[in-house]
Short mmCIF file of C-alpha atoms (C1' of nucleotides) in Angstrom, two decimals:
data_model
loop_
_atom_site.label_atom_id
_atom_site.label_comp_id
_atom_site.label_asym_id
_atom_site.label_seq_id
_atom_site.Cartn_x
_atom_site.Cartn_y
_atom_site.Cartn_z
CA UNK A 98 47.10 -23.61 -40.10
CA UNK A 99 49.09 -26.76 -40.43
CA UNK A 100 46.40 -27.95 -38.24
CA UNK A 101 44.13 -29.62 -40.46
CA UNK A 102 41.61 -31.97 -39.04
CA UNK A 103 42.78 -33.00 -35.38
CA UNK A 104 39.93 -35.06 -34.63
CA UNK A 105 40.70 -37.52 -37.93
CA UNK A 106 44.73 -36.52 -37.95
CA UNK A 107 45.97 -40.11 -38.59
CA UNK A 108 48.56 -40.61 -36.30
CA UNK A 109 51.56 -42.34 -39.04
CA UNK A 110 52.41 -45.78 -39.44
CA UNK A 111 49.97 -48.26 -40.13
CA UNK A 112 46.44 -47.70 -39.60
CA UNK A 113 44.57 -50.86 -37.59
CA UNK A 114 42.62 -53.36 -39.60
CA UNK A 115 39.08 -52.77 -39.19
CA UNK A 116 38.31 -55.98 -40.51
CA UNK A 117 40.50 -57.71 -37.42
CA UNK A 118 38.47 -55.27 -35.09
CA UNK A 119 35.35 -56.75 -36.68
CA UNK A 120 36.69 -60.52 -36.26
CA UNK A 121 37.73 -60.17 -32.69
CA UNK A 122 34.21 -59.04 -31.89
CA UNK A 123 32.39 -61.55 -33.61
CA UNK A 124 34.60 -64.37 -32.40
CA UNK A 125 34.22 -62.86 -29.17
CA UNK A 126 30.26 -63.08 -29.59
CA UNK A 127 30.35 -66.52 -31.00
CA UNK A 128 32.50 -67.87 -28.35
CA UNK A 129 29.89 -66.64 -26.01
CA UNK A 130 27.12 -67.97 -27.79
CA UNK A 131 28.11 -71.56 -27.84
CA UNK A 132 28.29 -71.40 -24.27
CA UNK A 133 31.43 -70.23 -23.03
CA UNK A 134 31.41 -68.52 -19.89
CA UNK A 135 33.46 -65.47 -19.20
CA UNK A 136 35.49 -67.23 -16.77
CA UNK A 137 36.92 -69.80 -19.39
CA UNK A 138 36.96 -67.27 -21.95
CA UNK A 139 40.13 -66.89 -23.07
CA UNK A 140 41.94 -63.98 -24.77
CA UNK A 141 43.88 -67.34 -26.65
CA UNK A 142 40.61 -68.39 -28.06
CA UNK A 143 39.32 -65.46 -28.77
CA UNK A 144 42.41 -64.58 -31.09
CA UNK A 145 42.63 -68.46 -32.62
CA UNK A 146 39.02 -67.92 -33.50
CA UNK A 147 39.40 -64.52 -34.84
CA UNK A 148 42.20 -65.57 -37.07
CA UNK A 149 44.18 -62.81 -35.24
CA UNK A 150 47.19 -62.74 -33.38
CA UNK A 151 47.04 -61.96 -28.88
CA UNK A 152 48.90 -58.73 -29.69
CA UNK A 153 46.32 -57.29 -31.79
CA UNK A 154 43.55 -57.98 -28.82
CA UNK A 155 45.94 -57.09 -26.46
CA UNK A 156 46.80 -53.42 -28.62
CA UNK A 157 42.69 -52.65 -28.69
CA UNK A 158 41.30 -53.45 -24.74
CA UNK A 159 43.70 -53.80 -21.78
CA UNK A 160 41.56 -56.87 -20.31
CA UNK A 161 38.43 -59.10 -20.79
CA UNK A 162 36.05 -57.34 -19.31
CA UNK A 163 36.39 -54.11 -21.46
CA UNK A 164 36.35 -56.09 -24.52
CA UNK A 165 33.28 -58.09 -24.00
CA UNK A 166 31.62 -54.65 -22.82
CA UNK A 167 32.53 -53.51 -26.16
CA UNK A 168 31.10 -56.54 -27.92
CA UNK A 169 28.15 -56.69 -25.96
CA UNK A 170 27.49 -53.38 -26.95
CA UNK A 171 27.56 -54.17 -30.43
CA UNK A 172 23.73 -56.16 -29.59
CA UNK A 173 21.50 -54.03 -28.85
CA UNK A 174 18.59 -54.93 -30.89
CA UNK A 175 16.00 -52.64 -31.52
CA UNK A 176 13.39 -52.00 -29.52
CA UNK A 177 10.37 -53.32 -31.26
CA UNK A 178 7.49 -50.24 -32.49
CA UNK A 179 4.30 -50.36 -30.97
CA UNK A 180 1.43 -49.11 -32.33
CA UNK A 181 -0.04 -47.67 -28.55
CA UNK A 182 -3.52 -48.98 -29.38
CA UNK A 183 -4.40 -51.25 -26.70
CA UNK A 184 -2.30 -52.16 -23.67
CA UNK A 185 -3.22 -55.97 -24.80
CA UNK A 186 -1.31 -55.00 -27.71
CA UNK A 187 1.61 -53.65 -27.06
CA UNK A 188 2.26 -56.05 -23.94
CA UNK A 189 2.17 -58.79 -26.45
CA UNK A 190 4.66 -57.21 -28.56
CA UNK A 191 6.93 -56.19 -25.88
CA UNK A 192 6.77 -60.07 -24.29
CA UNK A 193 6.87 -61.98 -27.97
CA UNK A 194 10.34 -59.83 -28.63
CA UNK A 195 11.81 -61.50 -25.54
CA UNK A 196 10.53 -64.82 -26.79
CA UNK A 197 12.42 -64.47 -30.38
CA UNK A 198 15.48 -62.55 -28.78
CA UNK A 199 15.46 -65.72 -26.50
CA UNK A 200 15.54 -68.31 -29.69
CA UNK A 201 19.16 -66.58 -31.00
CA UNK A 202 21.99 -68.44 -29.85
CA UNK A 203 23.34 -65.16 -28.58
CA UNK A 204 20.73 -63.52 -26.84
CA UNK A 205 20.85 -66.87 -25.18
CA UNK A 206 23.89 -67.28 -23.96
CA UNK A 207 24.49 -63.52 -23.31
CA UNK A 208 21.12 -63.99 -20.19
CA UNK A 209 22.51 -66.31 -18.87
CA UNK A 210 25.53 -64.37 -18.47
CA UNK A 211 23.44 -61.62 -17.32
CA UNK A 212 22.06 -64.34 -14.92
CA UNK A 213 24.75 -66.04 -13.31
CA UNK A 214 27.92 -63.25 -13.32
CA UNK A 215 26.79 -60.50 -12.47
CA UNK A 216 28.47 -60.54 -9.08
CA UNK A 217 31.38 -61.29 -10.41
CA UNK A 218 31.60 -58.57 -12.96
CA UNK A 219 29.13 -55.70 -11.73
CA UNK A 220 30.44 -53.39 -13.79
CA UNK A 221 29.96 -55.12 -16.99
CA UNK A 222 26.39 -55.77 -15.54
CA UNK A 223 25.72 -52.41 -15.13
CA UNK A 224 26.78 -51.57 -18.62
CA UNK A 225 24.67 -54.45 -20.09
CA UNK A 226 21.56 -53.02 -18.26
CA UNK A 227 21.85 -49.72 -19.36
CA UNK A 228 22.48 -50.93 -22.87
CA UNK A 229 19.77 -54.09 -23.22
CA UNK A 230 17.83 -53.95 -20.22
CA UNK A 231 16.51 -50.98 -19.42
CA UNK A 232 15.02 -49.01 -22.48
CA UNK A 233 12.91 -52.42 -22.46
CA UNK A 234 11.78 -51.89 -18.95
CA UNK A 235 11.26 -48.17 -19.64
CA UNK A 236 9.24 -49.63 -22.76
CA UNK A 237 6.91 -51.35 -20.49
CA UNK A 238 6.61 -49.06 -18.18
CA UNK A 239 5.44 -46.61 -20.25
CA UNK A 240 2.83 -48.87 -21.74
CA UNK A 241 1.41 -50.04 -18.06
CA UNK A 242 1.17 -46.10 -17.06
CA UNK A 243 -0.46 -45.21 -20.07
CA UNK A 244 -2.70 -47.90 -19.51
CA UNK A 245 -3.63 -46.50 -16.22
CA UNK A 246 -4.04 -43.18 -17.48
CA UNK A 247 -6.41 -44.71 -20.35
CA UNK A 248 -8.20 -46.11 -17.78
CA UNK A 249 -7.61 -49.69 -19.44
CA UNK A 250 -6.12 -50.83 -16.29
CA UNK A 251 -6.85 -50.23 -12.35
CA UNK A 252 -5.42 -47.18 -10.93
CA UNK A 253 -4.45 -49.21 -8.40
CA UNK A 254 -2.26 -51.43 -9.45
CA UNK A 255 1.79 -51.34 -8.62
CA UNK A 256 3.56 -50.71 -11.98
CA UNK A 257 7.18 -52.50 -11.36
CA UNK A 258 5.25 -55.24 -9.87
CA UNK A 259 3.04 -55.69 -12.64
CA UNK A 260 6.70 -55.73 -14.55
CA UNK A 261 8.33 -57.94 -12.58
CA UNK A 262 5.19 -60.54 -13.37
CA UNK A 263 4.83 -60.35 -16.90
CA UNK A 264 8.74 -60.09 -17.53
CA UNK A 265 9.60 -62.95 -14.93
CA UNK A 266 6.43 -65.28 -16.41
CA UNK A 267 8.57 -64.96 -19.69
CA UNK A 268 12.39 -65.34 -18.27
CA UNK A 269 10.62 -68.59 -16.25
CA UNK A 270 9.72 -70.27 -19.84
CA UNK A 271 12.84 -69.25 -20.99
CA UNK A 272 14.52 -70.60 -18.81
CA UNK A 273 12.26 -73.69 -17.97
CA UNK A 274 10.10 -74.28 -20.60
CA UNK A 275 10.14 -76.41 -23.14
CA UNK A 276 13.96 -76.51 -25.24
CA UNK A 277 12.88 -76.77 -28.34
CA UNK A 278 11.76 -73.52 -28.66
CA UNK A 279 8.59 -71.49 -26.62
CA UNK A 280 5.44 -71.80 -28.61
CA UNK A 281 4.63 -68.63 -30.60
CA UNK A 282 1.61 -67.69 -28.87
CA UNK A 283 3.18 -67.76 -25.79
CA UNK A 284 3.31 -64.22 -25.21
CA UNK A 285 -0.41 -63.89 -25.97
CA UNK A 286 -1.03 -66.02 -23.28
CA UNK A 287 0.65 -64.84 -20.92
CA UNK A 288 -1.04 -61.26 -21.55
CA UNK A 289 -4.52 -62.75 -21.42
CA UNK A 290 -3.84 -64.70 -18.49
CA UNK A 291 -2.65 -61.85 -16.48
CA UNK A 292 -4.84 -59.30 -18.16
CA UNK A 293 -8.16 -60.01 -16.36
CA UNK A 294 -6.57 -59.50 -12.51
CA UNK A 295 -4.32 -55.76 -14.16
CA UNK A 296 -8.08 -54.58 -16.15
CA UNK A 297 -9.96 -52.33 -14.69
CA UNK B 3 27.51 -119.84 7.75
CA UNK B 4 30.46 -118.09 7.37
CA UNK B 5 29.10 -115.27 5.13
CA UNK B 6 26.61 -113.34 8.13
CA UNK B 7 25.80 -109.87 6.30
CA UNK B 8 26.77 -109.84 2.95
CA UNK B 9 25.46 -106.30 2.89
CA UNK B 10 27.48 -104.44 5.47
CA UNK B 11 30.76 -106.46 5.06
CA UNK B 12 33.25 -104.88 5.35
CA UNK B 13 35.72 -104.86 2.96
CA UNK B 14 39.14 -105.37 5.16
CA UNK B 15 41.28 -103.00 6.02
CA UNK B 16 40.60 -99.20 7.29
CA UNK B 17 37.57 -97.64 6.69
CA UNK B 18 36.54 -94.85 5.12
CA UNK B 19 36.28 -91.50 7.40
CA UNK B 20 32.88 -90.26 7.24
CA UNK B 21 34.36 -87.33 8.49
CA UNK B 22 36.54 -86.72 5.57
CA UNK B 23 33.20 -87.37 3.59
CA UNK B 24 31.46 -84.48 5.17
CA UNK B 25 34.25 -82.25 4.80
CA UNK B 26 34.58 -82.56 1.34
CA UNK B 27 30.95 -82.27 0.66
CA UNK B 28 30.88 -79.23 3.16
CA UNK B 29 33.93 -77.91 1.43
CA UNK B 30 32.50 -78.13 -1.75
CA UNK B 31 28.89 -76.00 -0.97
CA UNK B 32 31.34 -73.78 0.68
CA UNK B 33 33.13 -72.58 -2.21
CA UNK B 34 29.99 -72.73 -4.54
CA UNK B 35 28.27 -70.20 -1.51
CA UNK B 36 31.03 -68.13 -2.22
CA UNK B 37 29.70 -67.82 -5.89
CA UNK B 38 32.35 -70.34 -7.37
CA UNK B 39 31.36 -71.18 -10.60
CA UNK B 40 31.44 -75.28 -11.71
CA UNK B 41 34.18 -74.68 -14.22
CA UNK B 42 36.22 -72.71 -11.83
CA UNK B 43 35.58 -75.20 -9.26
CA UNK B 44 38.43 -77.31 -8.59
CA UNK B 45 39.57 -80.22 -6.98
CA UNK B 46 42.82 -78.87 -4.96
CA UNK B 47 40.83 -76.19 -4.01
CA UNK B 48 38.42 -78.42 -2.38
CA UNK B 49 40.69 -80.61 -1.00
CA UNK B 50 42.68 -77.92 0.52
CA UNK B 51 39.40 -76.32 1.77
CA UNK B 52 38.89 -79.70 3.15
CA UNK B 53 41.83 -80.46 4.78
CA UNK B 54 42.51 -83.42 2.74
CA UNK B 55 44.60 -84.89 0.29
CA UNK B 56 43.22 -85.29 -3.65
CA UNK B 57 43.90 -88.46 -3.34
CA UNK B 58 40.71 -88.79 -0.65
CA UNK B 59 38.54 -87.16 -3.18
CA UNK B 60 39.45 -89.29 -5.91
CA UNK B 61 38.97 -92.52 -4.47
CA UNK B 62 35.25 -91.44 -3.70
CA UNK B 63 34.14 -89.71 -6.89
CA UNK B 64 35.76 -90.13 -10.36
CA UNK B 65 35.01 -86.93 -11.73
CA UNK B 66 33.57 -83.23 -10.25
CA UNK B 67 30.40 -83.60 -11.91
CA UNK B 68 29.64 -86.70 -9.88
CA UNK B 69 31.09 -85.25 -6.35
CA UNK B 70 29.07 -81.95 -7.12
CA UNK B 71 25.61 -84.25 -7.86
CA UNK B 72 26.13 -85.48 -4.35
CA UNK B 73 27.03 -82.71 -2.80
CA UNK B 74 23.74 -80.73 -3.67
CA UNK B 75 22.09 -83.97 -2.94
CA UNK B 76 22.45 -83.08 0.65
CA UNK B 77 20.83 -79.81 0.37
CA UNK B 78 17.54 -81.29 -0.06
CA UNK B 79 15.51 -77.99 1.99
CA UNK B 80 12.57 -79.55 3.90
CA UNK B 81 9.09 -78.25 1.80
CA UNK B 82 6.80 -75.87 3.99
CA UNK B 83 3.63 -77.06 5.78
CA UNK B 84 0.97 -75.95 4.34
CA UNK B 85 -2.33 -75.07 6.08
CA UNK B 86 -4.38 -76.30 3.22
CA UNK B 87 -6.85 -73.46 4.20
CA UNK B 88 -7.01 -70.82 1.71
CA UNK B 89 -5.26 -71.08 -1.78
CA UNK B 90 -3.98 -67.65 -0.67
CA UNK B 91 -2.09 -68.47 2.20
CA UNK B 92 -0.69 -71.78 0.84
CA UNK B 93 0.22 -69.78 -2.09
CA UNK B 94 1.86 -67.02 0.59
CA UNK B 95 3.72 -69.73 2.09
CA UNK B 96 5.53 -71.69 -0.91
CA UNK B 97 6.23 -68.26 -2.58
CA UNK B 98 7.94 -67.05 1.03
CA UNK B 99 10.02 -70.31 1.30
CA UNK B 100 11.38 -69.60 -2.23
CA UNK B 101 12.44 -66.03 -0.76
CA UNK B 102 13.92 -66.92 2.68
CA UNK B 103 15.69 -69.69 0.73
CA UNK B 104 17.06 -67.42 -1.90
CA UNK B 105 17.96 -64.89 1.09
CA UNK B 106 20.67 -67.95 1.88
CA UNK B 107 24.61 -67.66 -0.04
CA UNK B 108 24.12 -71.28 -0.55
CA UNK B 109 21.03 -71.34 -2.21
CA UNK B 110 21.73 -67.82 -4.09
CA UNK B 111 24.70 -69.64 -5.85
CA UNK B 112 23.32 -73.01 -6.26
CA UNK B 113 20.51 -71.27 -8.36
CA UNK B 114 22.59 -69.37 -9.78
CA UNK B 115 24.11 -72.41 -11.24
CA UNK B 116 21.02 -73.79 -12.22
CA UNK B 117 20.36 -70.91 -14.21
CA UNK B 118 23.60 -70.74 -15.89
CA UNK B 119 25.37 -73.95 -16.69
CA UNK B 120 22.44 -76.10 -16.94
CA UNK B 121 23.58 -76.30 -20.48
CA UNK B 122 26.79 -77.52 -19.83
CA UNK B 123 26.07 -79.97 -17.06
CA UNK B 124 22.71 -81.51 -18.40
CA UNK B 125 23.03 -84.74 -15.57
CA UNK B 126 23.34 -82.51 -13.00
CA UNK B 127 20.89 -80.22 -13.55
CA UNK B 128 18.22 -83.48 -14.16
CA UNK B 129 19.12 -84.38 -10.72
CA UNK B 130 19.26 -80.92 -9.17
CA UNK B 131 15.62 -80.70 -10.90
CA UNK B 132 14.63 -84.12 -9.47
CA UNK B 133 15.84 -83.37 -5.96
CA UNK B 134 14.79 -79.31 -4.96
CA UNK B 135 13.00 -78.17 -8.05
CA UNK B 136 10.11 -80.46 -8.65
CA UNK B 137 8.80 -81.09 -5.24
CA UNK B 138 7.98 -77.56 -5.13
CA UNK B 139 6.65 -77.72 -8.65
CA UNK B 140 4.44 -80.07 -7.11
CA UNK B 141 3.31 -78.69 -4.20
CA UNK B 142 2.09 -75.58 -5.80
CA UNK B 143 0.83 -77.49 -8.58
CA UNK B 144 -1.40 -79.25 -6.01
CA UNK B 145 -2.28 -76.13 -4.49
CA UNK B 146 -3.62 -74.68 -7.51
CA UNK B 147 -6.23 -78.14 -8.69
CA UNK B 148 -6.98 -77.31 -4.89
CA UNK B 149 -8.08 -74.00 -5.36
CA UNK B 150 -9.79 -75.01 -8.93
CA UNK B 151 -11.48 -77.90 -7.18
CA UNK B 152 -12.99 -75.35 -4.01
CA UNK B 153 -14.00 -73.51 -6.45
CA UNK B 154 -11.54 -70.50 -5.08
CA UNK B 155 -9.96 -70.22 -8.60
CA UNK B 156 -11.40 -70.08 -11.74
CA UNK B 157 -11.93 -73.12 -13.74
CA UNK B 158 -10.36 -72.00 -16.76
CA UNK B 159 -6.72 -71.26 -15.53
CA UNK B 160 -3.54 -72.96 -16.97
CA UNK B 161 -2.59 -74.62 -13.70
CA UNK B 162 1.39 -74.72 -15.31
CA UNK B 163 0.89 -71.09 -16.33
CA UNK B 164 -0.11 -69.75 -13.25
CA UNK B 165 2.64 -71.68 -11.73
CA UNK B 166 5.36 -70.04 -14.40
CA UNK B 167 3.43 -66.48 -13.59
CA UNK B 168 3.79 -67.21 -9.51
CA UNK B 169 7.37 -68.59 -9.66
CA UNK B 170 8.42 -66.48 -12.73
CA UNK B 171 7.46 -62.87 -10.33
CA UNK B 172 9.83 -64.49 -7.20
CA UNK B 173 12.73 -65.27 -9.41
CA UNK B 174 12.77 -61.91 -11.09
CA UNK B 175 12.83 -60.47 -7.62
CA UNK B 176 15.47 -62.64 -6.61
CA UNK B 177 17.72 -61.47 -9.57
CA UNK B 178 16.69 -58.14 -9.91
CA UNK B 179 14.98 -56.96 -7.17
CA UNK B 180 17.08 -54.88 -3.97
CA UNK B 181 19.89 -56.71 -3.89
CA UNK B 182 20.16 -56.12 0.36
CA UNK B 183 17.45 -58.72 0.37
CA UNK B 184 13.46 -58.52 -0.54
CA UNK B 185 10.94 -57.06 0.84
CA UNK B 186 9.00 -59.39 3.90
CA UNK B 187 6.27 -58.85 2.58
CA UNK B 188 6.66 -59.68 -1.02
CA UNK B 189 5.69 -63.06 -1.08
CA UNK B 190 1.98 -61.56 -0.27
CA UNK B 191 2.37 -58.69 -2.54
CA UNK B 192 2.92 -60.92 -5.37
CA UNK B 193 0.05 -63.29 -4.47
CA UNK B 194 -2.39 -60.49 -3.96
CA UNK B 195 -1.32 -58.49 -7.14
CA UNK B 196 -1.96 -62.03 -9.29
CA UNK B 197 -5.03 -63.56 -6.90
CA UNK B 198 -7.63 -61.01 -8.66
CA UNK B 199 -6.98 -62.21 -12.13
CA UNK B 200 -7.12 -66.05 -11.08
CA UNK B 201 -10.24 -66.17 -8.69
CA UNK B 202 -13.49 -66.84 -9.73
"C1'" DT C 1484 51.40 -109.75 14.42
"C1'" DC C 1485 50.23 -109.40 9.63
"C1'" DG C 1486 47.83 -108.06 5.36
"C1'" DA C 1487 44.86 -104.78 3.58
"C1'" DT C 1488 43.07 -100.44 3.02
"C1'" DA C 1489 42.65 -95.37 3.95
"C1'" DC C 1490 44.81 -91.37 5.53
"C1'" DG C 1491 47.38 -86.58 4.56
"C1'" DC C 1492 51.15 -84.95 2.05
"C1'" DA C 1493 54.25 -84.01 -1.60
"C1'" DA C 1494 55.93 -84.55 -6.11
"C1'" DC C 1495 55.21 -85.67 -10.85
"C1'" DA C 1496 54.39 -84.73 -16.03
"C1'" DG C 1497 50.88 -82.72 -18.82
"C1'" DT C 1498 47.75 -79.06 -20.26
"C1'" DA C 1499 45.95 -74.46 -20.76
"C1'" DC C 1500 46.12 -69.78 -20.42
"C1'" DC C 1501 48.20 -65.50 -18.88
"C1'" DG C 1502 50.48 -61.01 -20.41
"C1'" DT C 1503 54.84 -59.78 -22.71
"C1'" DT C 1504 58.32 -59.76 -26.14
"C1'" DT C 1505 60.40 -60.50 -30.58
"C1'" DC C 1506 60.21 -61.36 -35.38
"C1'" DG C 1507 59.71 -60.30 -40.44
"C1'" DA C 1508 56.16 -58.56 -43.47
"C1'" DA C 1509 52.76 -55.13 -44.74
"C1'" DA C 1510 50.77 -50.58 -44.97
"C1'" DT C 1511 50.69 -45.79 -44.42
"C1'" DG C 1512 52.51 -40.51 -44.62
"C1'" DG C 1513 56.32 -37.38 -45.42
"C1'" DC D 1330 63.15 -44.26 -49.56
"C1'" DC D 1331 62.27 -43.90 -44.75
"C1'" DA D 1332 60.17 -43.59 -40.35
"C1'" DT D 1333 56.34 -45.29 -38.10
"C1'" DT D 1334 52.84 -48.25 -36.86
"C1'" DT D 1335 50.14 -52.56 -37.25
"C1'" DC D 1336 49.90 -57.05 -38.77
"C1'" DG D 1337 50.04 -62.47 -37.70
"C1'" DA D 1338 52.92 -65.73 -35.65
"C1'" DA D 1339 55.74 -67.69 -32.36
"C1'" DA D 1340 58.11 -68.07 -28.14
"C1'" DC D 1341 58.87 -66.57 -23.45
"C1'" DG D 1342 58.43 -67.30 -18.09
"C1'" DG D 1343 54.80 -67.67 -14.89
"C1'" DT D 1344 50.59 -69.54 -12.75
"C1'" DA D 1345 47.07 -72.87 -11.83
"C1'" DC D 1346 45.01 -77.08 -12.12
"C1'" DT D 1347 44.78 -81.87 -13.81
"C1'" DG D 1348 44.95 -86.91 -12.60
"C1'" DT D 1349 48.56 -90.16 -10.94
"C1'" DT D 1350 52.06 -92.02 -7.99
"C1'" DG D 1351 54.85 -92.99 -3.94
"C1'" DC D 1352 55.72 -92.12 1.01
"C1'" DG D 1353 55.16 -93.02 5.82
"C1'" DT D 1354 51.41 -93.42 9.08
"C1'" DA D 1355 46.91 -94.92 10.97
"C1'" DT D 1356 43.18 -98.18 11.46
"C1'" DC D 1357 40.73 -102.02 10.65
"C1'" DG D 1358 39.88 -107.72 10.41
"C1'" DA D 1359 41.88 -112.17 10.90
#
DNA sequence: TCGATACGCAACAGTACCGTTTCGAAATGG
DNA sequence: CCATTTCGAAACGGTACTGTTGCGTATCGA
């Protein structure tokens, strides 16, 4: 009976700041987003930024790589709704969210983490994929198959492949197109230049 | 009279070693094949790699940037002959160089760089682009106005789209495809899955 | 032979970050 | 009030690299 709650039993002392939890994890994200790599960044700046002393960080996540999984996590942005008209539709919807998640700072920053570390930290890799990567590609997915099934699109046709080509056409103007910004009708055209050789 | 060739005087004294030259250079794609980042990259690890002192390495190139430029200077892959024949099989045959290339730890890393800190080394990345990038560009781009011109593709294509849509598909592959190499055959998968759409 | 330059090597002071520890102050429950 | 815990701040010893300098040796032209 003395036994109240154990799940919320506050353990004595001083509870920890929420507020510094908050900081860390935004100075962790905006450290990121100017560019910093995970290689050079450091627990030191991380702190200075977060107006927040090493021990704090240090009390929360036992190295880097946990805390930037935990900030990472903090992203995901929501899968945009589609209306599951027309496969034209919903691609474009699906490939203009990549082109404004690529415009933040953040989102950025964070692919080209997701680009150029991954071997170094898989397992941060694999946790960013399940988180930010994959209900997208399930998203997609689902849209090419029920395309197929509609009858909008040949039966023929290989679905990751068709995947792999409208994401990559996207990551490639990301990545190489033009730096201020992608044009906003970018995704359209993608769609309709791909659409013709996917239709049935 | 005295002065016979101003342009390969030399200077007096002991020359340079061209060996130490190459071992740097091969010391330094070395250690960026082993998926060393630029940051990380340093200059006693080269020169140990090497077997040479700093000092050798700072009497050649001031700064890592500038030793780094030159080093991927002498990557410079030869471009693929191409048949000229059919857009499809020219098309076959660029897309297959990018994926034999990107089979290579040298060329994995070195585009991995280019993805990531192109950012943070803006010269080097113009020159990178100059040197292995835009030759290709070219060569498909030339093998598309081909096509147009035969009247294999349609008229109405975005040459640059297409090429975004063709390279875009190998480069998601690359970085998220099996990661115990692609698929022989995907350079033609690709070009057939995308041909439909484009021909006229 | 002599001056000049390059060589590998080792040492230097300086910088940055690591992960840990210590400190006094602040915040909680008993 | 007291025990407990967290807070920000500062300092610790340790590691790694920076760019520079001096050393003795090797290799060139004159």
């Amino acid at each position: 009976m003395t036994i109240q709650e154990p799940a919320t039993a506050r353990p004595a002392g001083r509870p920890r700041s929420e507020k510094a939890e908050k900081a860390i994890i935004d100075a962790t994200l905006d450290l990121i987003g100017e560019g910093t790599g995970l290689v050079e960044l450091s627990i030191e700046a991380i702190a200075s930024r977060a107006g927040v002393g090493k021990t704090t960080i240090y009390r929360r996540w036992s190295n880097k790589e946990d805390l930037v999984a935990d900030a990472l996590a903090t992203l995901q942005a929501p899968l945009p709704r589609l209306a599951g008209v027309s496969v034209r539709d919903d691609l474009i919807v699906l490939l203009d969210s990549m082109r404004s998640e690529a415009g933040q700072v953040r989102t950025r920053c964070v692919m080209n983490i997701a680009f150029s570390e991954s071997d170094r930290y898989p397992r941060l890799m694999e946790r960013f994929v399940d988180i930010a990567v994959e209900p997208r590609r399930q998203a997609m997915r689902e849209v090419i198959r029920r395309g197929i099934a509609s009858g909008e699109l040949r039966p023929d046709i290989e679905v990751e492949m068709s995947m792999a080509i409208l994401s990559g056409a996207m990551i490639w103007h990301h990545k190489w197109g033009p730096a201020d910004g992608l044009p906003a009708d970018l995704a359209e055209r993608i769609v309709d230049h791909l659409l013709p050789g996917l239709a049935a």
